[in-house]
Every structure is written in structure tokens, then in C-alpha cells.
Amino acid sequence: MPLSNIQIVHQDAALLVINKPTLLLSVPGRAEDNRDCLVTRLQENGFPEARIVHRLDWETSGLIVLARDADSHRELSRQFHDRETEKAYTALCWGQPEQDSGSIDLPLRYDPPTKPRHVVDHDLGKHALTFWRVLERCGDFSRVELTPITGRSHQLRVHMLSIGHPLLGDRLYAHEQALQAHERLCLHASMLALTHPQNGERMRFESPAPF
């Protein structure tokens, strides 16, 4: 698969920062027909050493960093694990939140009977924390900035659903009105900040949402 619709935001000897398009896996799926993904495309088109550090959901677009050597991979992975990176997402959610900002502190777990969905579970879920703020109110929906403090699977989607504001176009969690309101999942990784694994420079990247 070509790199034609994949924007390289930054590249140097240690890392790549990519603006991932929607409807592209970060890593290969289990099925053979799910081999096409971001890391495979990079590896087959000039970056054979590319290594995944973190992931974005298949439908989520935006900024993602990949390492280009083992030491850089180890250090970037540590930064994500120790929450030294900064991430912000832009999203469109159904409805109008009563407040202009807030936080959602609800534990999450994978729910096998409804796979691949995740659910809030106060007994068995893992700690998950999201900060949110309204950027723009647009009638039936709102543009919000979401800042995940933890990095649970589907965290932003389930957390927004839990407060009654599912993301537009979300085929897993949105109700019919929110699903039909947009042709794609309206979730975009719009800001990523990290420390360069070789020279220690703090780096910040931004990407405007395409919706």
C-alpha cells in the first residue's frame, strides 16, 4: 500500500511524527486481510525500521509518533508509560454540555460480550481520567477538546458517552442521531508533545481537525 494519503509531519534519525488518516489501523490486525496499517505502509515505503510506540483507533485520525531505533523506542515508550507526553484531541460530540469544562473519572474495562466495546465498571475497570472543555457550541452538537490523562482503549469515546454526549459518527457507541450526524468518527489527535529521545529537546506538534 502506498504512502499517498499519509502526511509525515516530522522526521529525523530517531523518530517519525505522522498525521494518520481515518480508517487506517495503527498496527496489523489479527486477520490476514487486516495487514494493511500505518506501520506496515511506512516499513514498506522507505522506513523499514519504523516501530510503533502508541496507537490510535482505526477510525481516529491525527498525530502519532513512531521510533526509528531500539533506544528511541524504549525511551518514547517510557515517556508514554510515565505520562510525560502531552496529548489533546479535538472531537465533535452530540448535544450541549451544561458546563464549559470538566473531568470524567470513571474506570473502564473491555466487554467481551459486546466486543470490541468497552464499558464503565466500578468494580473491575481500570482507572481512567479525561479532562474536557467546550471549544464551540454548534446547535445539535459541540466541538470539544479532550485531554486523556490515562490511555485506556476507547477511553475518550466511552467517557463522553457516559456523560450523555457521544461522539458524532461513532459506530460503536453513538445513538442513531449522533451516528447519522457525520460520515466518520469525529475524533482527531490534534496535539502531541514529547521529549526527543536523543537530544532531550521538548517537541510539540499540532494538527487541525479535518472536520
Coordinates of C-alpha atoms in Angstrom, one line a residue:
M1 CA 0.0 0.0 0.0
P2 CA 1.3 3.5 -0.8
L3 CA 2.0 6.4 1.5
S4 CA 0.0 8.7 -0.7
N5 CA -2.6 9.8 1.9
I6 CA -0.2 9.7 4.9
Q7 CA 1.3 13.0 5.9
I8 CA 4.8 12.9 7.5
V9 CA 4.7 15.9 9.9
H10 CA 8.3 15.5 11.2
Q11 CA 11.2 13.1 10.6
D12 CA 14.7 12.8 12.0
A13 CA 17.1 9.9 12.8
A14 CA 15.2 9.0 15.9
L15 CA 11.5 9.3 15.2
L16 CA 8.7 10.0 12.8
V17 CA 5.6 12.0 13.6
I18 CA 2.7 11.1 11.3
N19 CA -0.8 12.6 10.7
K20 CA -2.7 9.3 10.5
P21 CA -5.8 9.3 8.2
T22 CA -9.1 7.9 9.4
L23 CA -9.9 4.2 8.5
L24 CA -6.3 3.0 8.8
L25 CA -5.1 0.7 11.5
S26 CA -2.0 1.6 13.5
V27 CA -0.7 -1.9 13.6
P28 CA -1.8 -5.1 11.7
G29 CA -5.0 -6.8 12.7
R30 CA -5.2 -10.5 13.6
A31 CA -6.9 -11.5 10.3
E32 CA -4.7 -11.8 7.2
D33 CA -6.9 -9.2 5.4
N34 CA -6.1 -6.7 8.1
R35 CA -2.4 -6.5 7.4
D36 CA -2.7 -3.0 5.8
C37 CA -1.8 -0.5 8.5
L38 CA 0.3 2.6 9.2
V39 CA 3.4 0.8 10.4
T40 CA 3.4 -1.7 7.5
R41 CA 3.0 1.1 5.0
L42 CA 5.9 3.0 6.5
Q43 CA 8.1 -0.1 6.7
E44 CA 7.4 -0.9 3.0
N45 CA 7.9 2.6 1.8
G46 CA 11.3 3.8 3.0
F47 CA 11.2 3.3 6.7
P48 CA 11.8 -0.4 7.3
E49 CA 13.0 0.4 10.9
A50 CA 9.8 2.1 12.0
R51 CA 8.4 0.9 15.3
I52 CA 5.0 1.6 16.8
V53 CA 5.1 3.5 20.2
H54 CA 1.4 4.1 20.8
R55 CA -1.8 3.6 18.9
L56 CA -4.8 5.4 17.5
D57 CA -8.0 3.6 16.8
W58 CA -8.8 2.6 13.2
E59 CA -11.3 5.4 12.8
T60 CA -9.4 8.1 14.8
S61 CA -7.1 10.4 12.8
G62 CA -4.3 12.6 13.8
L63 CA -0.8 12.7 15.3
I64 CA 1.1 9.6 16.2
V65 CA 4.8 9.1 16.8
L66 CA 6.9 6.1 15.7
A67 CA 10.5 5.3 16.7
R68 CA 13.3 4.5 14.2
D69 CA 15.7 2.6 16.5
A70 CA 15.5 0.4 19.6
D71 CA 16.9 3.0 22.1
S72 CA 14.5 5.7 20.9
H73 CA 11.6 3.2 21.0
R74 CA 12.5 2.3 24.6
E75 CA 12.7 6.0 25.7
L76 CA 9.5 7.1 23.9
S77 CA 7.6 4.1 25.3
R78 CA 8.8 5.1 28.8
Q79 CA 7.6 8.6 28.3
F80 CA 4.1 7.4 27.4
H81 CA 4.1 4.9 30.3
D82 CA 5.2 7.5 32.8
R83 CA 2.7 10.1 31.4
E84 CA 5.5 12.6 30.4
T85 CA 3.9 13.1 27.0
E86 CA 1.0 15.5 26.4
K87 CA -1.9 14.7 24.1
A88 CA -5.0 16.6 23.2
Y89 CA -7.8 15.5 20.9
T90 CA -10.5 17.5 19.0
A91 CA -13.9 15.9 18.8
L92 CA -17.5 16.7 17.9
C93 CA -20.0 15.4 20.5
W94 CA -23.7 15.2 20.4
G95 CA -25.6 17.8 22.4
Q96 CA -24.6 20.7 24.6
P97 CA -22.7 20.0 27.9
E98 CA -24.1 22.0 30.7
Q99 CA -20.7 23.2 31.8
D100 CA -17.9 24.7 29.7
S101 CA -15.3 22.2 31.0
G102 CA -14.9 19.3 33.4
S103 CA -13.3 16.0 34.1
I104 CA -14.5 12.4 33.8
D105 CA -13.0 9.9 36.3
L106 CA -14.7 6.6 35.5
P107 CA -13.0 3.1 35.4
L108 CA -13.1 1.2 32.2
R109 CA -12.8 -2.4 31.0
Y110 CA -13.1 -4.4 27.9
D111 CA -16.5 -6.1 27.5
P112 CA -16.2 -9.4 25.6
P113 CA -19.9 -10.0 25.1
T114 CA -20.1 -6.8 23.1
K115 CA -16.6 -6.8 21.6
P116 CA -14.8 -4.6 20.7
R117 CA -16.7 -2.3 23.1
H118 CA -15.5 -1.1 26.5
V119 CA -17.7 -0.2 29.4
V120 CA -17.6 1.7 32.7
D121 CA -17.2 -0.8 35.5
H122 CA -16.6 0.5 39.1
D123 CA -15.7 -3.0 40.4
L124 CA -13.4 -4.4 37.6
G125 CA -12.5 -1.4 35.5
K126 CA -9.1 0.2 35.3
H127 CA -8.6 3.8 36.4
A128 CA -9.3 6.3 33.6
L129 CA -9.3 10.1 33.7
T130 CA -10.2 12.6 30.9
F131 CA -10.4 16.4 31.0
W132 CA -12.7 18.1 28.5
R133 CA -13.6 21.7 27.5
V134 CA -16.1 23.1 25.0
L135 CA -14.4 24.9 22.1
E136 CA -17.6 25.8 20.2
R137 CA -21.3 25.2 20.6
C138 CA -23.0 24.3 17.2
G139 CA -26.7 23.7 17.7
D140 CA -27.2 19.9 18.0
F141 CA -23.5 19.3 18.6
S142 CA -20.4 20.8 20.3
R143 CA -16.8 21.0 19.4
V144 CA -14.7 19.9 22.3
E145 CA -11.1 19.4 23.3
L146 CA -10.4 16.2 25.1
T147 CA -7.3 15.6 27.2
P148 CA -6.7 12.0 28.3
I149 CA -4.6 11.6 31.4
T150 CA -4.6 7.8 31.2
G151 CA -4.6 5.9 27.9
R152 CA -7.3 3.3 28.1
S153 CA -8.7 1.8 24.9
H154 CA -11.7 3.7 23.7
Q155 CA -11.4 6.0 26.7
L156 CA -12.5 9.2 25.1
R157 CA -15.4 7.6 23.3
V158 CA -16.8 5.8 26.4
H159 CA -16.2 8.7 28.7
M160 CA -18.1 11.1 26.5
L161 CA -20.9 8.6 26.1
S162 CA -21.0 8.2 29.9
I163 CA -21.9 11.9 30.4
G164 CA -24.5 11.8 27.6
H165 CA -22.5 13.3 24.8
P166 CA -21.4 10.5 22.4
L167 CA -19.1 11.4 19.6
L168 CA -20.6 12.1 16.1
G169 CA -20.2 9.2 13.7
D170 CA -19.2 6.7 16.3
R171 CA -20.3 3.3 15.0
L172 CA -19.6 1.6 18.3
Y173 CA -21.1 4.0 20.9
A174 CA -23.3 6.7 19.3
H175 CA -27.0 6.6 19.3
E176 CA -28.7 6.9 15.9
Q177 CA -28.9 10.7 15.7
A178 CA -25.3 11.1 16.6
L179 CA -24.2 8.3 14.3
Q180 CA -26.0 9.9 11.3
A181 CA -24.7 13.4 12.1
H182 CA -21.4 12.7 10.4
E183 CA -19.9 10.2 8.0
R184 CA -16.8 9.5 10.1
L185 CA -15.9 9.2 13.8
C186 CA -15.2 12.8 14.8
L187 CA -12.1 12.2 16.9
H188 CA -8.7 13.7 15.9
A189 CA -5.4 13.7 17.8
S190 CA -4.7 17.4 17.4
M191 CA -1.7 17.9 19.7
L192 CA 1.2 15.8 20.8
A193 CA 4.2 16.9 22.9
L194 CA 7.1 14.8 23.8
T195 CA 10.8 14.9 24.7
H196 CA 13.2 14.0 21.9
P197 CA 14.7 10.6 22.9
Q198 CA 18.3 11.6 21.7
N199 CA 18.8 15.3 22.4
G200 CA 16.3 15.9 25.2
E201 CA 14.5 18.8 23.3
R202 CA 10.9 19.3 24.1
M203 CA 8.8 19.0 20.9
R204 CA 5.2 20.0 20.3
F205 CA 3.2 19.2 17.2
E206 CA -0.3 20.3 16.2
S207 CA -2.7 19.2 13.5
P208 CA -6.1 20.8 12.9
A209 CA -9.1 18.5 12.9
P210 CA -10.4 17.7 9.3
F211 CA -14.0 18.1 10.4

